[in-house]
CSV table of C-alpha atoms in Angstrom, one decimal:
chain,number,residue,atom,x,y,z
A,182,UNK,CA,-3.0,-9.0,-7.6
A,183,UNK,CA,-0.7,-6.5,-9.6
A,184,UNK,CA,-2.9,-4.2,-11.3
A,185,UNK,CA,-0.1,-2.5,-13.6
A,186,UNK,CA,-2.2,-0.8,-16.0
A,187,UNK,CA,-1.7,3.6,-15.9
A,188,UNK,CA,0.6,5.8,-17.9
A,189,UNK,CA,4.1,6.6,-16.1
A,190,UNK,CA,3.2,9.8,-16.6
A,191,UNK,CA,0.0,10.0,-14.8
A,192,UNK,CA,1.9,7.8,-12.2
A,193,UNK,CA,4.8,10.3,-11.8
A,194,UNK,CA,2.2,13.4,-11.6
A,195,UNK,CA,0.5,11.9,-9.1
A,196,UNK,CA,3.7,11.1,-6.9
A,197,UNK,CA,5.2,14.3,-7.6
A,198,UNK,CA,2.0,16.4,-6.5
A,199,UNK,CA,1.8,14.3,-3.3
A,200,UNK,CA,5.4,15.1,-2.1
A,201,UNK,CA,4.7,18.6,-2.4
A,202,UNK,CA,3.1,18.3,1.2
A,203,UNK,CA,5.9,17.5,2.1
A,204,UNK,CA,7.4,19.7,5.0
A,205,UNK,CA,10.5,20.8,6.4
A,206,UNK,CA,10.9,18.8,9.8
A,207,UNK,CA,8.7,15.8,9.0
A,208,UNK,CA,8.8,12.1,9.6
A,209,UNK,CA,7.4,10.8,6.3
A,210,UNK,CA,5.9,6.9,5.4
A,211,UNK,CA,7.4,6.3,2.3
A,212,UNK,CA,4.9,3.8,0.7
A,213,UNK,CA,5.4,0.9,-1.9
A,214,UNK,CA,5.2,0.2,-5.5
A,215,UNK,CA,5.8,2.4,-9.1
A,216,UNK,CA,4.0,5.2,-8.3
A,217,UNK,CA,5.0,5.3,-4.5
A,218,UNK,CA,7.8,5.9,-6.1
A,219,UNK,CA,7.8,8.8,-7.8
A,220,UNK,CA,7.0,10.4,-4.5
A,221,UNK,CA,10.4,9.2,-3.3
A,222,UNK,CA,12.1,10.3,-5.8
A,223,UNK,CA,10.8,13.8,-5.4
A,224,UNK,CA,11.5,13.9,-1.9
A,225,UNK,CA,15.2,13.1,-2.8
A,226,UNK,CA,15.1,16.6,-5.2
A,227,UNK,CA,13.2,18.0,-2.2
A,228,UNK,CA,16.3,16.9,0.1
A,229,UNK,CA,19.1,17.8,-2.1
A,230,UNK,CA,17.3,21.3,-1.9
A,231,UNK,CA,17.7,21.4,1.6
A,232,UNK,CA,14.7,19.8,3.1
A,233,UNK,CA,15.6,18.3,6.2
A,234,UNK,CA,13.4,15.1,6.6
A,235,UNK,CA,13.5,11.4,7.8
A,236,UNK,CA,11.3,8.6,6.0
A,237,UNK,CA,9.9,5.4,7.3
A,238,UNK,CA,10.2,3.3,4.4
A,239,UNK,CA,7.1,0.2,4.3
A,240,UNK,CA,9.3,-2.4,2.1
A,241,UNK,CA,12.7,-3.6,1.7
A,242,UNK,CA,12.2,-1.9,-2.1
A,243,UNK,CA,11.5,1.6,-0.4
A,244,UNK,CA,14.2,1.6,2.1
A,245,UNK,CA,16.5,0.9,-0.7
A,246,UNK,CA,14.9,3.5,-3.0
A,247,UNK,CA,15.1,6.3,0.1
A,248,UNK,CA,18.8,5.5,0.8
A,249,UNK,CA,19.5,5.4,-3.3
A,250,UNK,CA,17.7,9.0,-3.1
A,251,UNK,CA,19.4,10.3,0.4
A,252,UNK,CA,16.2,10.2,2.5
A,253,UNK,CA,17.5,9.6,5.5
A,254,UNK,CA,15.7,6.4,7.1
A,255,UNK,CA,14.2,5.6,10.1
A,256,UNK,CA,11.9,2.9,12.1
A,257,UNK,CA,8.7,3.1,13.5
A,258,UNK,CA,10.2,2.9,17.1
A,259,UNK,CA,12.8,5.9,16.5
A,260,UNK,CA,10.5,8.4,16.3
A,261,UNK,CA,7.6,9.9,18.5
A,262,UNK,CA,5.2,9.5,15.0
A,263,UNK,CA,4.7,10.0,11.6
A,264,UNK,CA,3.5,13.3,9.6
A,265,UNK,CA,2.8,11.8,6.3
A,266,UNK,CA,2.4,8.8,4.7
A,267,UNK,CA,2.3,8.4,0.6
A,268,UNK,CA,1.6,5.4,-0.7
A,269,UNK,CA,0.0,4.1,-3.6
A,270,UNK,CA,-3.1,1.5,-4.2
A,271,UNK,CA,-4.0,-1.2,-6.6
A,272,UNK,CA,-7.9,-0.5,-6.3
A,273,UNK,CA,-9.5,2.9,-5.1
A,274,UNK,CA,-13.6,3.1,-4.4
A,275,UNK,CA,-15.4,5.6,-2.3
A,276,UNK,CA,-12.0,6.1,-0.2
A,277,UNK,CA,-12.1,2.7,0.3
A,278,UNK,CA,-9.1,0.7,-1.0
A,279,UNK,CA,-7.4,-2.8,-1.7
A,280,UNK,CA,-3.3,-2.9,-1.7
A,281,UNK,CA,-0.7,-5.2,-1.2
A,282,UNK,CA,-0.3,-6.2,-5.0
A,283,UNK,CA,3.3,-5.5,-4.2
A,284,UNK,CA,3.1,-7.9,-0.7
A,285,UNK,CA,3.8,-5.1,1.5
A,286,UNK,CA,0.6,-4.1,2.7
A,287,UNK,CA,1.1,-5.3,6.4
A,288,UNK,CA,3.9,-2.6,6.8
A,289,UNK,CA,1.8,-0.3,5.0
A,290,UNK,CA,-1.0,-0.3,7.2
A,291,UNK,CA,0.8,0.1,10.2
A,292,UNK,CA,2.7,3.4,8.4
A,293,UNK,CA,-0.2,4.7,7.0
A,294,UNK,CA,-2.8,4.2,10.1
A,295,UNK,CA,0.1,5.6,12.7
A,296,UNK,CA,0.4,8.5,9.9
A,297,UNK,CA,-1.1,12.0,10.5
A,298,UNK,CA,-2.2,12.3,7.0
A,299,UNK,CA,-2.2,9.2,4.6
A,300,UNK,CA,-2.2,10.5,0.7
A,301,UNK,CA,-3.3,8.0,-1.9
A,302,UNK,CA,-1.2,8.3,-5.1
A,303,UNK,CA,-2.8,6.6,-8.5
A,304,UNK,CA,-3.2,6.8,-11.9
A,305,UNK,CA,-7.1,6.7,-13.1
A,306,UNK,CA,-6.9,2.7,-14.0
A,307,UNK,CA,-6.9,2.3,-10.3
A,308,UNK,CA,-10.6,3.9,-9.6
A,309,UNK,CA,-14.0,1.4,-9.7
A,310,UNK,CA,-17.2,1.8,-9.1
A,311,UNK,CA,-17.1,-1.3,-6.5
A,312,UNK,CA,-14.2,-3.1,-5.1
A,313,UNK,CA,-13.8,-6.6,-6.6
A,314,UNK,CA,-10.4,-6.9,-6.9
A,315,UNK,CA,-8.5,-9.7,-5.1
A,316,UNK,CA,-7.4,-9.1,-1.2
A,317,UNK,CA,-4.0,-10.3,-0.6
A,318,UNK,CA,-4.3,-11.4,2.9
A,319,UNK,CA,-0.6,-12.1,4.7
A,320,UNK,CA,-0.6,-15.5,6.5
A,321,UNK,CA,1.9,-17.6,8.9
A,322,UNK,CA,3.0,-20.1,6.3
A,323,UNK,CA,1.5,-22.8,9.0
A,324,UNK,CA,-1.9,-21.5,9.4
A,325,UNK,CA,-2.4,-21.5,5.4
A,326,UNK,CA,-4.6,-24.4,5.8
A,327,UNK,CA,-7.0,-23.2,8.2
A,328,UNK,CA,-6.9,-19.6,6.9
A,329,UNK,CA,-8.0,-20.9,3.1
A,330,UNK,CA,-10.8,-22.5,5.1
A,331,UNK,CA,-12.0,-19.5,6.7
A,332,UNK,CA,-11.5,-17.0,3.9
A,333,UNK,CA,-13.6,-20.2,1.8
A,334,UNK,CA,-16.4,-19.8,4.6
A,335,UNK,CA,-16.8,-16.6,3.8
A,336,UNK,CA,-17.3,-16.8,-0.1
A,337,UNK,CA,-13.9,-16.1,-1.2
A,338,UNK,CA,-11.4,-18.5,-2.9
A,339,UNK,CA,-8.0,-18.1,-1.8
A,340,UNK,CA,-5.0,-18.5,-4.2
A,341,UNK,CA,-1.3,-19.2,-2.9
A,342,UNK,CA,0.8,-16.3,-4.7
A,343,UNK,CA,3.3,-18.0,-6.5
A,344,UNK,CA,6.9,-16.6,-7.1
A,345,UNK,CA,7.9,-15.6,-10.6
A,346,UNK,CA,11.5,-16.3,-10.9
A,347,UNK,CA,11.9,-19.1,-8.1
A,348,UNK,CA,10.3,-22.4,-7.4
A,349,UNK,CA,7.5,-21.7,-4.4
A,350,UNK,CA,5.6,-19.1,-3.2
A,351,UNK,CA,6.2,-15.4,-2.7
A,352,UNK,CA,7.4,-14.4,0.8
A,353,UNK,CA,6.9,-11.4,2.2
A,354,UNK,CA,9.5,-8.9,4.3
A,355,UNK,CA,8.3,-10.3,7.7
A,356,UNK,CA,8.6,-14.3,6.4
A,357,UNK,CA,5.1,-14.9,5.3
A,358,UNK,CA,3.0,-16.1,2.4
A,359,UNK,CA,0.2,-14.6,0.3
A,360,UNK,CA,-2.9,-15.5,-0.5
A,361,UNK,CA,-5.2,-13.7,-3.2
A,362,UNK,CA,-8.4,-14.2,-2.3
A,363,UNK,CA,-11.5,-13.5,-4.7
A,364,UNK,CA,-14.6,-12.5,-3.5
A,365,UNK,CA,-16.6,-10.7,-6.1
A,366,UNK,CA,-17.9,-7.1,-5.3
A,367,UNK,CA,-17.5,-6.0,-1.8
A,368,UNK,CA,-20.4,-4.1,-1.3
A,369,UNK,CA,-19.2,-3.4,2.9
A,370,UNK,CA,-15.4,-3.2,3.0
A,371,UNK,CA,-15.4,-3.0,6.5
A,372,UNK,CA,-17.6,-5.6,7.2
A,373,UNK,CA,-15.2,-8.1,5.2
A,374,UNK,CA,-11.9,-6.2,6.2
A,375,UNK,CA,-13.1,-7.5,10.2
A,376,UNK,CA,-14.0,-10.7,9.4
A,377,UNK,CA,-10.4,-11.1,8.0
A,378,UNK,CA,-8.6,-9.4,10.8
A,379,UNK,CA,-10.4,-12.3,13.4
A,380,UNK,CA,-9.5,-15.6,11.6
A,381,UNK,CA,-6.1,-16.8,13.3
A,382,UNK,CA,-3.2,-17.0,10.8
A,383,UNK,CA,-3.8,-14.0,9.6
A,384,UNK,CA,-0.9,-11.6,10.1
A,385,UNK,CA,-2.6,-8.4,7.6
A,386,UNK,CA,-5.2,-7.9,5.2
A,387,UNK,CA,-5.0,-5.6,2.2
A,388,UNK,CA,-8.2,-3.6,3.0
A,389,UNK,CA,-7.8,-0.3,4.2
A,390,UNK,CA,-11.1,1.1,5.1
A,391,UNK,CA,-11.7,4.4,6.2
A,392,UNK,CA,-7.6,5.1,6.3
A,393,UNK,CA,-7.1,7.4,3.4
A,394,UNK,CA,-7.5,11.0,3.8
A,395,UNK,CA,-6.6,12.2,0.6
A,396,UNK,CA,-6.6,10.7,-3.2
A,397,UNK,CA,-4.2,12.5,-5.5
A,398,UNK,CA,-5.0,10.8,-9.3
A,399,UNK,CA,-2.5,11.8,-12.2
A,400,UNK,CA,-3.8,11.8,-15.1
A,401,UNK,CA,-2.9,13.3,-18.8
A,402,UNK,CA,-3.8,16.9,-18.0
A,403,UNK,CA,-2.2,16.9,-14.2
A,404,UNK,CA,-4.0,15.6,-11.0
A,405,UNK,CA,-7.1,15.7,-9.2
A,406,UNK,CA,-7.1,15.5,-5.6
A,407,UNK,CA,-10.1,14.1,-3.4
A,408,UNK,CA,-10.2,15.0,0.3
A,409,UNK,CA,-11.9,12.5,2.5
């Protein structure tokens, strides 16, 4: 569930304005995906200015992008927490949002919920009225039987994410699968992102409910930001 629509303009503003929180002395979750990455890259200027920050990248892509930049990297366990996390989303409603188009999320959430501050960085295509987008949800590749069950119980249709230039599924940083599963408009996120978190198999959903605490959206004229 890749939701690529947005200019890469109102992606970079959004990025940019997001890494301006960024202070001297911080540990910093550096998020996933294009517009994630903008913020990265602007925290590299910031560095080569003189900040003096670590990040705690959420994806093989992001530790790669940090190092490429000269963010100095880090893990969860080698520092006593995290300041800020930036990271972007692939549906945004009431505060509420679905990622893991980029099949990262599980990292994500740990980042972003053991954050301080979590800013949201999209572009306007992101924003609905109601989530019905599809929710990746990370399974053992053994439990995918039973977990398309469950997730089938509970009105949604899971689909296997297929890999684009290989034979086989997509498999995620921590040696997972992915499955996209459909459920219409979810009218209680939370409801839903619990019912997911119980069904064995599952390692992470890509609900975040009630995470976010601010949503910076780049758009043709600059960016809007919504505090939570």
């Amino acid at each position: 569930m890749k939701n690529t629509g947005g200019s890469r303009g109102a992606k970079r503003r959004a990025g940019e304005h997001a890494a301006t929180a960024v202070e001297d002395g911080m540990v910093v979750g550096l998020g996933t995906g294009s517009t994630a990455a903008h913020a990265i890259r602007a925290i590299g200027d910031q560095i080569r200015d003189g900040l003096d920050v670590e990040g705690v990248p959420t994806s093989f892509q992001a530790r790669q992008l940090a190092i490429e930049e000269g963010i100095p990297v880090v893990d969860l366990d080698e520092v006593p927490g995290v300041d800020l996390a930036i990271d972007g989303a692939d549906q945004i409603s009431d505060g509420q949002l679905i990622k893991g188009g980029g099949g990262a999320h599980a990292r994500e959430k740990v980042v972003d919920a053991a954050a301080d501050r979590f800013l949201v960085v999209a572009d306007p295509s992101k924003r609905a009225e109601t989530l019905d987008g599809a929710v990746p949800v990370e399974t053992l590749p053994a439990a995918r039987p039973v977990v398309e069950h469950e997730i089938r119980a509970l009105g949604g249709e899971p689909s296997l994410r297929r890999a684009e230039r290989k034979d086989g599924p997509v498999i995620t940083d921590n040696g997972n699968v992915v499955l996209d599963c459909e459920f219409g408009p979810i009218e209680t996120p939370d409801t839903l992102a619990e019912q997911l978190s119980m069904l064995p198999g599952v390692v992470e959903h890509g609900l975040f409910v009630n995470l976010a605490d601010e949503i910076h959206i780049g758009t043709a004229e600059g960016v809007t930001v919504e505090r939570l």
